[in-house]
Structures are given as structure tokens and as C-alpha cells.
Amino acid sequence: MPLLEVRGLRTYFATREGDVKAVDDVSFSVERGRTLGIVGESGCGKSVTALSIMGLIPKPPARIVSGSIQFDGKELTQLREAELEKLRGRDIAMIFQDPMTSLNPTLTIGTQITETLRRHLGMSAREADRRAVELLEEVRIPRANERLKDYPHRYSGGMRQRVMIAIALSCNPKLLIADEPTTALDVTVQAGVLDLLEELREEHQMAMIVITHDMGVVAEAADDVVVMYAGQIVEQASSLELFDRPEHPYTEALLGALPSLEGERGREERLASIPGRPPDLLDPPAACLFAPRCPFAGLNDYCSVEAPELRELRPGHWVRSAHPASERAAVAV
Amino acid sequence: MSREGKEPLLVVEGLTKHFPVRSGFLVERTVDRVKAVDGVDFAVEQGTTLGLVGESGSGKSTTGYCVLQLLRPTAGSVRFDGRELTELKGEELRRIRREMQIVFQDPYSSLNPRMTVADIVSEPLEVHGSGTRRSRRETVRVLLDVVGFDPSFTNRYPHEFSGGQRQRIGIARALALNPKMIVCDEPVSALDVSIQAQILNLLRDLQRDFGLTYLFIAHDLAVVRAMSDTIAVMNQGRIVEAGPAEQVYTSPQDEYTKALLSAVPVADPRRQRERKAERRRLRHALAEGF
Amino acid sequence: MVVNPQQEELRELVLTRTGGGVDAGAPIRQTSLWRDAWYRYRANRAAVIAGGLFLLLVVYVVFAPILSPYDPYAVDFSQAYQPISWSHPLGTDQYGRDLFTRTALGGRISIGIGFAATIAITGIGILYGSISGFVGGRLDNGMMRFLDALYGLPYLPFAIIVTQLFQTVNFWVMVIALTIASWFTAARVVRGQIISLKENDYVRAARAVGARWYRILGRHLLPNTLGVLIVFVFLELPGVILGEAFLSFIGLGINPPKASWGSLAQDGRDVYLAHPTMILIPSVAIAWLILCAFFIADGLRDALDPRTRET
């Protein structure tokens, strides 16, 4: 049984003008010991999905309209706030993008780590301190016992992110959700943090969800990938499969829009840009949400009339499109 | 206006920028210096792009500002179009500013929220007294058209537009005075990948159509590679490696450059695994803690 | 300022409108900044009520004397100390003058002085603060140290000294008195705003284009301090009102027969045991104004808060 199973999740935001369908029928599962990458651009709903799992969406104006979130046998949507709080930090941990604002600047690093330990695991002050030092060493912070007494401003961005990871791991969670964990960091620091996350995931046998807009990060960190667009999942496959044989036009476009670091293109390449913008989530059309920007949506195609379902094109490879790559090849252009 | 055979449009030598660290009670004394840019040399030929790449704190943006004299260099020389910029002041400097413009990273703070799109794009023209009100309005329409921004929205305010749209407005503003050179300070870092591609394509088209010269500052190595003819890698205020783009990317000489290149995640899982191993090796070689 | 994609995502989510096929497309949101601010203000119930009560007060002080059948200066001892009734909604004073009318007139003076002084304070603050903040460096340092020294000046004695310098204490004398030692915070606030706004890229862009200092200050910096200044005005108002009231109460305020709420309260000072309404009414009026000002300032601050706006 997968550790986390999300089925038909719908999270809507109530606004003056109606409901914004931030997450609209999203389903995926995460197995123990594996990393799921959720990738998409701003506004696609990836962060909202993660926050919904944790129960951290702002309750007005957001709400989970329907769907189920099964974690380790428990149905999270049915839990009360108090029970969710017990789960958070202990079984499911989350780290956020900006380590500058995730840490309390008025508390020492030590306090912030031991706070979690004492709260969730009921450790004594001395035990907690000792464990805190261990944790800092685990995330490769040098001279850990001295740095325990430091305040966040004495740490660099990369180190703060490591502290966040240490705090997240302190109670040995079964699932770690990392929301854009490296976006605010320099490239070399980013690499270090990603490497660290992978090693720790192995050691602790955790499952991980990495949310990002960066396909490179996905290629590096994820075993399985979910591509989101306008609140929906448009493609889902293992990482190798997705990069080898992307099916959805959006995925292809996204990969094509990336300037390449290696390979023959270089200066001469014209990047594939996707014209237009993501649709209005306030009142999305009943048709394929990507159709207005899709190079393959014909004028009289049912793409503009009917929304395609998410279907399993190959074992383990799901696509929500009327024109997946492998079906296009068959048609003469 | 051919410059073939003449010196490059922009020649920077020994560029240095120190920021004094002051402290003191009633009277402030300089106790230390932050060497943001520490002796930088490079040249950019007209019509080409120099990619200035580095991580945060490397001094690349400061270099860009020093070139434009938005920050006055502590030392060094900046020769633009044959003239020594560091010696120019007042009206002379103002006049030469028409030839060199800038596009900023943050589409949200680079446009005055209280000015309409039309005001923003025509400001350069107003400042230099170009043309009449009507001709300026027409120029604004043309400029917006050129950058792919619908000119019928000139009376709107920046907050009504997305990041990519705002960036186009900023580019239109930079083009208003028909400059020879544009410093692009991380112009796409705050944008989504698909929008990023649009803007990069736009910048390249503009370069081709208007013969522009770019000083392209960025931390994203892949983006820099797509834009640059030559590259300079900066680390802690110094250029550690420079040369034609492809050369630097395929056979980097400097350890830092190598570390940087290996750290960039590439959208290919198999290749990523190889690179991860390479990175581990380099990390030991550099013996740096992050 | 780095854009936080998480925040950005949530925001774009909630406000995105339909995009077209054109390269850049239509604007993604169509409300004006002011309309957004108005909605936010409206969401604050206390601020809306306070706004309404404030307007009510203004209507009262403007129209009551015009519509009133009574002469506020006529003396008629036979009518002295009348209780509250339909013909005298607030009673009469020791000279038989209708208090409803007099309080309204007093309100004109009090509110007038209040706003005039506050605006003067803000004006001087803008002048001092923008020079200091804009020029920066040693001048800024010097100006701020000087300001620090000025903070040591007790404001009330200074106000009193000013009132004694002039032959008669009229409206404008009061304004000067209340302004002279109260503008320091305004200068600080403006300076702080200018310094932080200076860092914005659009200011750099203006400099890159060759804009001169007056353009940068007038077009880019000051207009963007507007939000903060509006809130500041409403926060300063209570202090100024109280200052005027206090001065008048101790007899150093505006000269009779012109009255402000403070001097009306002074009239009632000696007879408060027998006729409590004399002192109560102007006090309630002052409290009304001050409370409204605070709640309005609160609402305005939320409405115009730069953190929830784009910049």
C-alpha cells in the first residue's frame, strides 16, 4: 500500500467573483522510500496541493471541496485540526522555499530544533540538546554544538535550508514535502542541498515529495514525476520515462523551452516558447485547458469542446491529452 | 556606423568597487571595506553579447551598475564608444546615458506602480526632451508593438500585468532612446520557464534587428549559454575565467567554473546521475563547505 | 526583492483573468489600486463605522451653525444653563447661548486647527525628510542628529511660548504653535520611506535614463509615499487635537469670542458639579473625533499596506 494516496483532490479558493479552482481533480500516490516530483509553473496548483495535504491552506478563503488524502491508512481530510497538528512535524514534515523567512529570527537555532523535539517526542532539555547537535551534524553543519547557540542571521541561505531540513527530520517523519527547496539558493548550494536530501532520504527510508518549477531539479531528485497545469495533472510517469518519452504537448514545450547546458544547440538555439498564458481558473472552460496554447489542437478538434481524461498510455505513464506524442507520429503531418 | 577594426564598444579595465563599512558613535569611521568588484577586465564587441555569470555575491550586478555609472567605480576605467565614462559628469554623462540602458531583474520593482505603462515607456523621451507629446505617444506605441505588448493597454498600471508582460514594458523603456548597449541584469530570473523563453527570444530578435550590444548578467548558466557570444565567470569580485562561450562551457579551465557547471541540474535523469558523481569529486577537490 | 514563487502562485491563482493568444495578451487583472484599497478598507468594520461617524461629525460642524436659528454670540442670561431639550439639544451655557450651535462652531475651529496643523506638520516633515533621505550620506547624518536634539524640546511649553509671542491668538497662531515642535516624527517617517523607496529598481531606471533629482523625487519617490502619509495624517490628528484642546482648556488657546472645544470645556470647568454637561459635551466631541481618527488610520493602514500590494 502506498504511504500517501491522494484521490480526486479539489481545492478551491473563494473570491469576490467566485471560486478559483486551484486544484481540480488531482490524484497521485507516493510509495515509501521513493521521491515524487511535482513540477509546473506558477499558478499550476502544485504548492496548493502540498499545503492541502498538510492541511495548511488558509481555511477561508480556501477549502478542500472533495477528494481523499490517505496517509499511512488515515484519512487526512477527516481529521480535526488538533489531530493534524500531531501529524505535522512528526509523521509528515515540510520544508519551504525561503529559509530566510521560515526561521524565527529571534530564537536561536538550537531552540528552534529542540522545540520540535520536546513537543512531539517529549524529550527532556538535555536529551533534546544532544539530539539537536546530532541532527545538525547529520545535515553537515560544521562545529554543530557551537552553532546551536547562533541566531539565524549568522547562517547563510544554504545553511539555513539545512537547518530547516534538520528540523523537518528531527522526528523521523515518514514523508517529507519539500516546496521549492532550492529555488532561493545559489546553484552550487542547491546541488549540495539536493544531494543531502537524497542521502538523508535513503538513510531514513523516507518518502519525499519535491515541488519545483525546475525540470533539472526534477531530473536530479525525482523517481516519479507529476506535471501540473492549471490545477490539473497533465502527465504522470517515472522520471526516466518522462524525460525519455514525454507525451503531453505541455511537457514537450516545457522541455523545449529550457535552454540547454550541454549539447549542440547553444547560442543558435531558438527556445520553444509557449504563446499565451494559463487559463482563468475562476471559470475554466469545459474543454482541454491547454488547448488555446497547444500547437496540436486543431480548429475543429474536440479539444476545444471536451476535456480529455487522464488515461494510461503505457503502463505507469498517464497523459491528459487528445494529442500525445506517440499518437501524433502515426498521423501524417 | 560600422565599428569593424575599431576598439570594442565597451572596454572595462581594472574596474574596482569597494563599499566602506562604517561604524562609530557620533562620527562614523570607515572600519573595513567590502570588495564587491575587485579588478575586473573585459571587452564587448558591438552587436555581440557578453554573458557575465556568477552566483549571488559574486559582484556581477555591481559590475553592471558600475559600467553604467549608476555606481561610481572606486577605480578602473570604463570606455564606452571611445569615451571614458568615469570622467564624465553632469550634462555630458546625461547625454551619453541615451546610448546605454538597463533592463532589471525584478519585474515588480522595476516599474513605478503609480505610473501608467505609457508614462513609464515615454519617460526616457520626456527626460531628454525628444519630440512632442504626440510624437512620443506614437513612439511608445511602436516600442510596445516591437516588444510584443498590446499597445491598446497603455493607460493601465503595472500591477495589472503579469511578470512577463512587465518585463516587456521594461524592455520597451530600455529601447526608447535607441541605445547602442543594454545591460540586462538577470532579466529572466524571476519568470517562469515558458515566459523566460519568450523574453529570451525577444531579446535575441531585438539584438538582431537593432544591432544591440548586450552585457547579459545572470546566474543561470544555461540561460547565459543561450544568449552569449563570450562569457566571463565571476567569483567574489573577480573574473576567474573568460572566453568564447562554447569554449568555456565545453572545456572550462578554472576549478570554480567547473564546480559551477557541474552543479547546474540538467533535464536528463541519466546525465544527472553522472554529473552528481562528478560533483562529488569536485567538491573534494575544492574542499569548500557550503 | 526576490519574488517568492509560492506567494506569486497563490496570488496569480486568485486574480488571473483570461489570457489570449497574443504574445503578451491582455492585462491579467483589471481593478485599480484605489479600488482594491477601498475593498480592503470596507472589510474592516470598525474603520467603516468610524468613517461614517467622522463624516457625521463633519456634517454636523459644517451645517448646524448654518441651519441653527440661534445666534451663537448673543447673550441672554434668562436662558442660562438650560437643560437638554428639544429646543436646545445640548442645552445652553452660562450666557444662555445654544450649545448645540456653539459646539458645532467650536468643532469647526478644533477640526480646522487639527487638520491645518497636521498638514503643516506633514508638509515640513516632507521637506526635511525628503532632503535628508534623498541626499543621504553626511547631510542625512547631520540632519538626523540635529533632529534627535530637537526631540528633546518639550512640545507643549514651546506651543505656549508661541501663543504668547503674538498679540492675539487666532486660528493661524494656534496652527503655528502646534506645528512648531511636532513635526519631527513626520520628518522621520518621510525619510524612512524615501530611503527604502530609493532602493527600488524603478528609481535606478530613472537615473539610468538621466532623470534629474527633482524628477526622481517628485515623480517616483514622493507619490509612492502617499499611502504612508495618509495613514500618518490620521494618526497625528488626535495628538494635535488634544494639544489644542489642552491649550484652550488652560486658557492659552484661541481667544474668545471664537471658541474651540477646548475653550468650551474651559467654560464648564468651574461649574462642572452643577452643570456637568458643559464640560462633558466638548469632551465627548473630542473623544469622538480622536477615536474615529484612530480607527480610520487603522483601516487605512490595512487598506494601503504595501505588503499586500504589488510593490
XYZ file of C-alpha atoms in Angstrom, chain B residues 67-287:
221
model
C 29.637 50.193 -16.147
C 26.546 52.357 -16.386
C 27.918 54.732 -13.775
C 24.872 54.124 -11.595
C 27.516 53.385 -9.030
C 30.718 55.297 -9.383
C 33.663 52.903 -9.557
C 36.289 53.204 -6.877
C 38.949 52.684 -9.504
C 39.410 51.477 -13.027
C 38.344 52.551 -16.457
C 35.163 52.109 -18.462
C 35.474 53.089 -22.080
C 32.212 53.170 -23.947
C 32.087 54.159 -27.586
C 35.564 55.582 -27.241
C 34.763 57.779 -24.255
C 35.975 57.355 -20.710
C 32.784 57.183 -18.660
C 34.400 57.546 -15.267
C 35.472 61.055 -16.187
C 32.070 62.213 -17.313
C 29.764 64.181 -15.087
C 26.594 66.165 -15.204
C 25.254 67.044 -18.617
C 27.867 65.071 -20.562
C 27.071 61.938 -18.618
C 23.380 62.513 -19.068
C 23.796 62.753 -22.775
C 25.755 59.576 -23.109
C 23.215 57.758 -20.999
C 20.996 57.696 -24.048
C 23.348 55.174 -25.564
C 23.365 52.710 -22.710
C 20.321 51.397 -20.926
C 19.336 48.700 -18.464
C 16.722 46.019 -18.009
C 16.195 44.857 -14.463
C 15.572 41.517 -12.849
C 12.527 42.181 -10.803
C 9.516 43.000 -12.919
C 7.711 44.042 -9.767
C 10.023 46.731 -8.524
C 11.362 47.945 -11.839
C 8.195 49.793 -12.776
C 6.773 52.696 -10.781
C 3.379 51.462 -9.585
C 1.939 54.956 -9.815
C 2.754 55.497 -13.458
C 0.847 54.196 -16.412
C 2.536 51.998 -18.976
C 2.583 54.936 -21.381
C 4.230 57.186 -18.808
C 6.833 54.587 -17.985
C 7.877 53.957 -21.547
C 7.846 57.613 -22.541
C 9.793 58.807 -19.529
C 13.184 58.434 -21.226
C 11.860 60.514 -24.092
C 10.497 63.159 -21.768
C 13.694 63.351 -19.776
C 15.669 64.120 -22.915
C 13.013 66.307 -24.421
C 12.592 64.210 -27.539
C 9.753 65.233 -29.777
C 6.321 66.442 -28.916
C 3.669 64.861 -26.771
C 2.025 63.364 -29.796
C 5.180 62.018 -31.375
C 6.174 60.494 -28.055
C 2.856 58.759 -27.789
C 3.374 57.328 -31.223
C 6.890 56.196 -30.354
C 5.553 54.476 -27.277
C 3.050 52.567 -29.353
C 5.731 51.448 -31.739
C 8.039 50.392 -28.940
C 5.363 48.354 -27.227
C 4.476 46.740 -30.504
C 8.086 45.792 -31.049
C 8.263 44.028 -27.702
C 5.056 42.149 -28.273
C 2.967 44.179 -25.856
C -0.502 45.159 -26.972
C -0.385 48.975 -27.321
C -4.051 49.357 -26.530
C -3.250 48.899 -22.848
C -1.036 51.920 -22.412
C -3.312 53.539 -19.875
C -3.098 50.662 -17.467
C -0.908 50.379 -14.443
C 1.887 47.849 -13.918
C 0.092 45.907 -11.219
C -2.497 44.857 -13.766
C 0.035 42.812 -15.673
C 1.949 39.585 -15.183
C 5.691 39.313 -14.676
C 6.403 38.546 -18.298
C 4.289 41.441 -19.508
C 6.001 43.804 -17.114
C 9.355 42.676 -18.300
C 8.329 43.576 -21.825
C 7.390 47.039 -20.615
C 10.808 47.361 -19.061
C 12.446 46.319 -22.304
C 10.378 48.839 -24.251
C 11.563 51.504 -21.847
C 15.148 50.488 -22.364
C 14.748 50.757 -26.116
C 13.088 54.162 -26.061
C 16.231 56.190 -26.656
C 17.618 53.791 -29.243
C 20.656 52.831 -27.186
C 23.713 51.058 -28.503
C 24.090 48.876 -25.460
C 21.739 47.355 -22.932
C 22.811 45.882 -19.632
C 20.459 43.017 -18.855
C 20.586 42.374 -15.135
C 19.055 38.940 -14.595
C 16.164 39.803 -16.917
C 14.502 36.404 -16.784
C 15.373 35.056 -13.357
C 12.016 35.911 -11.877
C 9.996 34.430 -14.723
C 8.513 31.054 -15.434
C 10.326 28.839 -17.888
C 7.884 29.291 -20.749
C 7.779 33.063 -20.308
C 11.527 33.090 -19.891
C 11.823 31.546 -23.311
C 9.576 34.228 -24.806
C 11.657 37.027 -23.321
C 14.968 35.488 -24.312
C 13.772 35.031 -27.861
C 12.575 38.624 -27.824
C 15.925 39.902 -26.615
C 17.711 37.997 -29.334
C 15.385 39.255 -32.036
C 15.885 42.799 -30.831
C 19.616 42.380 -30.900
C 19.456 41.181 -34.445
C 17.040 43.862 -35.610
C 18.610 46.833 -33.852
C 22.251 45.824 -33.733
C 22.274 45.975 -29.963
C 25.137 45.055 -27.726
C 24.297 43.243 -24.514
C 26.024 42.853 -21.226
C 23.976 39.909 -20.036
C 24.204 39.291 -16.317
C 22.749 36.098 -14.919
C 23.325 33.231 -12.544
C 21.630 30.623 -14.722
C 24.360 29.074 -16.810
C 22.011 27.521 -19.322
C 20.297 30.829 -19.948
C 23.617 32.583 -20.345
C 24.739 29.975 -22.818
C 21.659 30.550 -24.966
C 22.353 34.261 -25.136
C 26.081 34.830 -25.124
C 28.873 35.011 -27.628
C 31.504 35.421 -24.955
C 31.398 34.634 -21.281
C 33.071 35.853 -18.124
C 32.672 33.883 -14.903
C 32.800 35.903 -11.709
C 33.524 34.777 -8.211
C 33.924 37.078 -5.248
C 34.523 40.194 -7.253
C 36.961 38.739 -9.738
C 36.690 37.183 -13.148
C 38.015 33.668 -12.830
C 37.541 32.623 -16.395
C 36.578 34.264 -19.653
C 36.431 33.402 -23.298
C 34.165 32.435 -26.170
C 31.021 30.860 -24.823
C 31.326 27.396 -26.259
C 34.925 27.149 -25.185
C 34.164 27.943 -21.579
C 31.275 25.536 -21.489
C 32.966 22.603 -23.139
C 36.443 22.976 -21.716
C 36.418 25.036 -18.569
C 39.827 25.689 -17.110
C 39.143 27.104 -13.707
C 38.095 24.919 -10.782
C 35.306 27.225 -9.783
C 33.907 27.262 -13.298
C 33.993 23.510 -13.321
C 32.210 23.322 -9.998
C 29.604 25.764 -11.214
C 28.973 23.857 -14.409
C 28.635 20.562 -12.658
C 26.197 21.958 -10.123
C 23.609 23.047 -12.668
C 20.875 20.439 -12.840
C 20.247 19.229 -16.338
C 16.904 17.959 -17.552
C 18.125 14.445 -18.145
C 17.991 11.930 -15.302
C 20.711 9.671 -16.602
C 23.071 12.525 -17.281
C 22.236 13.926 -13.854
C 23.492 10.798 -12.185
C 26.811 11.110 -13.943
C 27.045 14.771 -13.039
C 26.278 14.076 -9.424
C 29.287 11.782 -9.237
C 31.412 14.406 -10.945
C 30.206 16.960 -8.444
C 31.165 14.845 -5.514
C 34.636 14.552 -6.943
C 34.929 18.276 -7.482
C 33.658 19.076 -4.035
C 36.504 17.179 -2.522
C 38.884 18.917 -4.873
C 37.670 22.361 -3.866
C 37.360 21.398 -0.207
